[in-house]
């Protein structure tokens, strides 16, 4: 029930299947093709983590996925297409989380209560390594940046609807400027944890969780 955060396929949250998007190839045996795409994505995550986006070659990813060098192109035509699949996968994962959040009796209270789990998850290197690689590539690659912005826009719109309705039910202020400011702050707090974990891996997680809980109570319940 955490706001939108980019993650890779190894993340423990529920993952919705990756469909064939731009740069992905369509196959008549959809179930088998889906399994092979996920196999490639898992291999790509390992390779990007080890060699970086530009250091990892399609041949290296193919080998890690247990495929021949040319076979991977039956599923993705480039590394950009692989990143696009990661972005799509994350967008679908976030949509599932937003659906679950919307069904809670009190979504605002649920967000506060899940701070402990969500902060620890966001500080886990297995969670933040791939997003940082994708963010770095987006800073250089306009096509990847556009994909991230589109995904962020959709996720924010879903999250905003949930926050507004939950505040209405509690009789809290629903002013658009206030709502947008708090929504952006919540997302920024979680996304910023990735960078803090990289810069200061020994930070006191308990103290950060306590501060998050205090901030979220103020942002969400007042």
Short mmCIF file of C-alpha atoms in Angstrom, two decimals:
data_model
loop_
_atom_site.label_atom_id
_atom_site.label_comp_id
_atom_site.label_asym_id
_atom_site.label_seq_id
_atom_site.Cartn_x
_atom_site.Cartn_y
_atom_site.Cartn_z
CA UNK A 1 0.00 0.00 0.00
CA UNK A 2 2.94 2.20 -0.70
CA UNK A 3 2.83 5.05 -3.22
CA UNK A 4 4.41 4.51 -6.62
CA UNK A 5 8.03 3.41 -6.48
CA UNK A 6 10.03 1.87 -9.31
CA UNK A 7 11.15 -1.69 -8.78
CA UNK A 8 12.46 -4.70 -10.63
CA UNK A 9 11.05 -8.21 -11.05
CA UNK A 10 12.76 -9.59 -7.92
CA UNK A 11 10.75 -7.31 -5.62
CA UNK A 12 8.45 -9.20 -3.24
CA UNK A 13 5.29 -7.25 -4.00
CA UNK A 14 2.68 -8.83 -6.32
CA UNK A 15 3.74 -8.73 -9.95
CA UNK A 16 1.32 -8.54 -12.83
CA UNK A 17 2.43 -10.12 -16.12
CA UNK A 18 4.38 -8.13 -18.63
CA UNK A 19 2.56 -7.77 -21.94
CA UNK A 20 4.20 -7.21 -25.27
CA UNK A 21 4.86 -3.50 -25.55
CA UNK A 22 7.01 -1.32 -27.79
CA UNK A 23 10.09 -3.27 -28.83
CA UNK A 24 8.69 -6.57 -27.57
CA UNK A 25 7.78 -9.32 -30.02
CA UNK A 26 4.35 -10.99 -30.08
CA UNK A 27 4.09 -14.80 -30.12
CA UNK A 28 1.18 -17.18 -30.73
CA UNK A 29 1.97 -19.17 -27.55
CA UNK A 30 1.37 -16.28 -25.15
CA UNK A 31 1.94 -18.21 -21.92
CA UNK A 32 5.30 -19.59 -23.04
CA UNK A 33 6.35 -16.22 -24.45
CA UNK A 34 5.38 -14.54 -21.18
CA UNK A 35 7.54 -16.96 -19.23
CA UNK A 36 10.49 -16.33 -21.55
CA UNK A 37 10.10 -12.55 -21.28
CA UNK A 38 10.13 -12.78 -17.49
CA UNK A 39 13.23 -14.99 -17.75
CA UNK A 40 14.95 -12.30 -19.84
CA UNK A 41 13.91 -9.55 -17.41
CA UNK A 42 15.30 -11.46 -14.42
CA UNK A 43 18.59 -11.97 -16.28
CA UNK A 44 18.68 -8.32 -17.37
CA UNK A 45 18.20 -7.13 -13.80
CA UNK A 46 21.23 -9.17 -12.71
CA UNK A 47 23.32 -7.93 -15.63
CA UNK A 48 22.35 -4.28 -15.17
CA UNK A 49 23.18 -4.55 -11.47
CA UNK A 50 26.58 -6.05 -12.22
CA UNK A 51 27.64 -4.10 -15.33
CA UNK A 52 25.27 -1.13 -15.56
CA UNK A 53 22.84 -0.47 -18.38
CA UNK A 54 25.50 0.48 -20.94
CA UNK A 55 28.02 -2.10 -19.74
CA UNK A 56 25.63 -5.01 -20.07
CA UNK A 57 25.29 -6.30 -23.63
CA UNK A 58 22.38 -8.18 -25.16
CA UNK A 59 24.75 -11.13 -25.52
CA UNK A 60 25.51 -11.04 -21.78
CA UNK A 61 21.79 -10.89 -20.96
CA UNK A 62 21.12 -13.77 -23.38
CA UNK A 63 23.74 -15.92 -21.67
CA UNK A 64 22.38 -15.12 -18.20
CA UNK A 65 18.88 -16.04 -19.43
CA UNK A 66 20.14 -19.35 -20.82
CA UNK A 67 19.42 -18.35 -24.42
CA UNK A 68 21.51 -18.18 -27.55
CA UNK A 69 22.81 -14.73 -28.48
CA UNK A 70 20.22 -14.31 -31.23
CA UNK A 71 17.26 -15.92 -29.48
CA UNK A 72 16.70 -13.01 -27.09
CA UNK A 73 15.70 -10.86 -30.08
CA UNK A 74 12.62 -13.04 -30.44
CA UNK A 75 11.38 -11.35 -27.26
CA UNK A 76 13.03 -7.91 -27.09
CA UNK A 77 14.67 -6.01 -29.92
CA UNK A 78 16.92 -3.83 -27.72
CA UNK A 79 17.93 -2.92 -24.18
CA UNK A 80 15.56 0.05 -24.40
CA UNK A 81 12.72 -2.42 -24.96
CA UNK A 82 13.80 -4.32 -21.86
CA UNK A 83 13.71 -1.14 -19.77
CA UNK A 84 10.31 -0.30 -21.24
CA UNK A 85 9.11 -3.71 -20.04
CA UNK A 86 10.43 -2.99 -16.54
CA UNK A 87 8.53 0.31 -16.53
CA UNK A 88 5.34 -1.40 -17.74
CA UNK A 89 5.72 -4.15 -15.17
CA UNK A 90 6.09 -1.61 -12.39
CA UNK A 91 3.08 0.37 -13.61
CA UNK A 92 0.93 -2.76 -13.50
CA UNK A 93 2.27 -3.63 -10.03
CA UNK A 94 1.43 -0.14 -8.76
CA UNK A 95 -2.08 -0.39 -10.23
CA UNK A 96 -2.62 -3.60 -8.25
CA UNK A 97 -1.37 -1.90 -5.08
CA UNK A 98 -3.64 1.10 -5.67
CA UNK A 99 -6.63 -1.22 -6.18
CA UNK A 100 -5.88 -2.91 -2.87
CA UNK A 101 -5.45 0.44 -1.12
CA UNK A 102 -8.76 1.74 -2.47
CA UNK A 103 -10.52 -1.28 -0.97
CA UNK A 104 -9.24 -0.63 2.56
CA UNK A 105 -11.79 0.63 5.10
CA UNK A 106 -9.52 3.58 5.85
CA UNK A 107 -6.81 4.01 3.17
CA UNK A 108 -5.16 6.92 5.02
CA UNK A 109 -4.74 4.96 8.23
CA UNK A 110 -3.56 1.95 6.22
CA UNK A 111 -0.77 4.04 4.65
CA UNK A 112 0.40 5.14 8.09
CA UNK A 113 0.30 1.60 9.48
CA UNK A 114 2.33 0.20 6.56
CA UNK A 115 5.18 2.71 6.97
CA UNK A 116 7.40 0.19 8.80
CA UNK A 117 7.21 -2.44 6.03
CA UNK A 118 7.41 0.06 3.19
CA UNK A 119 10.41 2.00 4.53
CA UNK A 120 12.42 -1.17 5.15
CA UNK A 121 11.52 -2.42 1.69
CA UNK A 122 12.57 0.85 0.05
CA UNK A 123 15.95 0.69 1.81
CA UNK A 124 16.65 -2.84 0.56
CA UNK A 125 19.38 -2.80 -2.15
CA UNK A 126 17.54 -5.59 -3.99
CA UNK A 127 14.67 -3.12 -4.43
CA UNK A 128 16.41 0.15 -5.27
CA UNK A 129 19.37 -0.93 -7.43
CA UNK A 130 17.42 -1.39 -10.67
CA UNK A 131 15.27 1.78 -10.32
CA UNK A 132 18.39 3.91 -9.88
CA UNK A 133 19.88 2.37 -13.03
CA UNK A 134 16.67 3.17 -14.93
CA UNK A 135 16.53 6.72 -13.52
CA UNK A 136 20.13 7.30 -14.62
CA UNK A 137 19.35 6.10 -18.14
CA UNK A 138 16.22 8.29 -18.24
CA UNK A 139 18.41 11.33 -17.56
CA UNK A 140 20.27 10.59 -20.82
CA UNK A 141 17.58 8.93 -22.93
CA UNK A 142 14.47 10.98 -23.80
CA UNK A 143 12.50 7.87 -24.82
CA UNK A 144 13.02 6.22 -21.42
CA UNK A 145 12.29 9.51 -19.66
CA UNK A 146 8.98 9.76 -21.54
CA UNK A 147 8.02 6.23 -20.47
CA UNK A 148 8.78 6.99 -16.83
CA UNK A 149 6.80 10.24 -16.93
CA UNK A 150 3.79 8.53 -18.49
CA UNK A 151 3.88 5.78 -15.85
CA UNK A 152 4.29 8.34 -13.07
CA UNK A 153 1.36 10.38 -14.38
CA UNK A 154 -0.95 7.35 -14.39
CA UNK A 155 0.13 6.21 -10.94
CA UNK A 156 -0.24 9.69 -9.45
CA UNK A 157 -3.73 10.01 -10.91
CA UNK A 158 -4.78 6.72 -9.28
CA UNK A 159 -3.22 7.68 -5.95
CA UNK A 160 -4.80 11.14 -6.03
CA UNK A 161 -8.32 9.76 -6.50
CA UNK A 162 -7.84 7.46 -3.51
CA UNK A 163 -6.44 10.22 -1.28
CA UNK A 164 -9.18 12.67 -2.20
CA UNK A 165 -12.00 10.20 -1.53
CA UNK A 166 -10.41 9.03 1.73
CA UNK A 167 -10.05 12.63 2.93
CA UNK A 168 -13.65 13.35 1.95
CA UNK A 169 -14.85 10.42 4.06
CA UNK A 170 -12.88 11.77 7.02
CA UNK A 171 -14.17 15.31 6.53
CA UNK A 172 -10.67 16.64 5.82
CA UNK A 173 -9.65 19.50 3.51
CA UNK A 174 -9.66 18.42 -0.15
CA UNK A 175 -8.23 21.62 -1.64
CA UNK A 176 -6.43 20.72 -4.89
CA UNK A 177 -3.24 22.59 -4.08
CA UNK A 178 -3.02 21.01 -0.64
CA UNK A 179 -3.79 17.55 -2.01
CA UNK A 180 -1.20 17.77 -4.79
CA UNK A 181 1.47 19.08 -2.44
CA UNK A 182 0.97 16.25 0.04
CA UNK A 183 0.79 13.60 -2.66
CA UNK A 184 4.06 14.78 -4.22
CA UNK A 185 5.72 14.93 -0.80
CA UNK A 186 4.72 11.36 0.06
CA UNK A 187 6.04 10.01 -3.25
CA UNK A 188 9.25 12.04 -2.94
CA UNK A 189 9.87 10.73 0.57
CA UNK A 190 9.75 7.12 -0.58
CA UNK A 191 11.73 7.67 -3.77
CA UNK A 192 14.36 9.56 -1.80
CA UNK A 193 14.99 6.51 0.38
CA UNK A 194 16.70 4.80 -2.56
CA UNK A 195 19.33 7.53 -2.68
CA UNK A 196 19.74 7.66 1.10
CA UNK A 197 20.30 3.89 1.17
CA UNK A 198 23.05 4.31 -1.41
CA UNK A 199 24.71 7.27 0.32
CA UNK A 200 24.29 6.07 3.91
CA UNK A 201 23.69 2.29 4.07
CA UNK A 202 24.17 2.24 7.87
CA UNK A 203 21.41 4.75 8.59
CA UNK A 204 19.19 4.04 11.60
CA UNK A 205 16.13 2.46 9.99
CA UNK A 206 14.12 2.56 13.22
CA UNK A 207 14.63 6.30 13.56
CA UNK A 208 13.68 6.86 9.92
CA UNK A 209 10.53 4.76 10.32
CA UNK A 210 9.51 6.75 13.40
CA UNK A 211 10.03 10.02 11.50
CA UNK A 212 8.07 8.71 8.50
CA UNK A 213 5.19 7.67 10.73
CA UNK A 214 5.08 11.11 12.33
CA UNK A 215 5.24 12.86 8.93
CA UNK A 216 2.63 10.60 7.35
CA UNK A 217 0.24 11.13 10.25
CA UNK A 218 0.51 14.87 9.67
CA UNK A 219 0.31 14.64 5.87
CA UNK A 220 -2.54 12.17 5.66
CA UNK A 221 -4.70 12.55 8.76
CA UNK A 222 -4.73 16.33 9.16
#
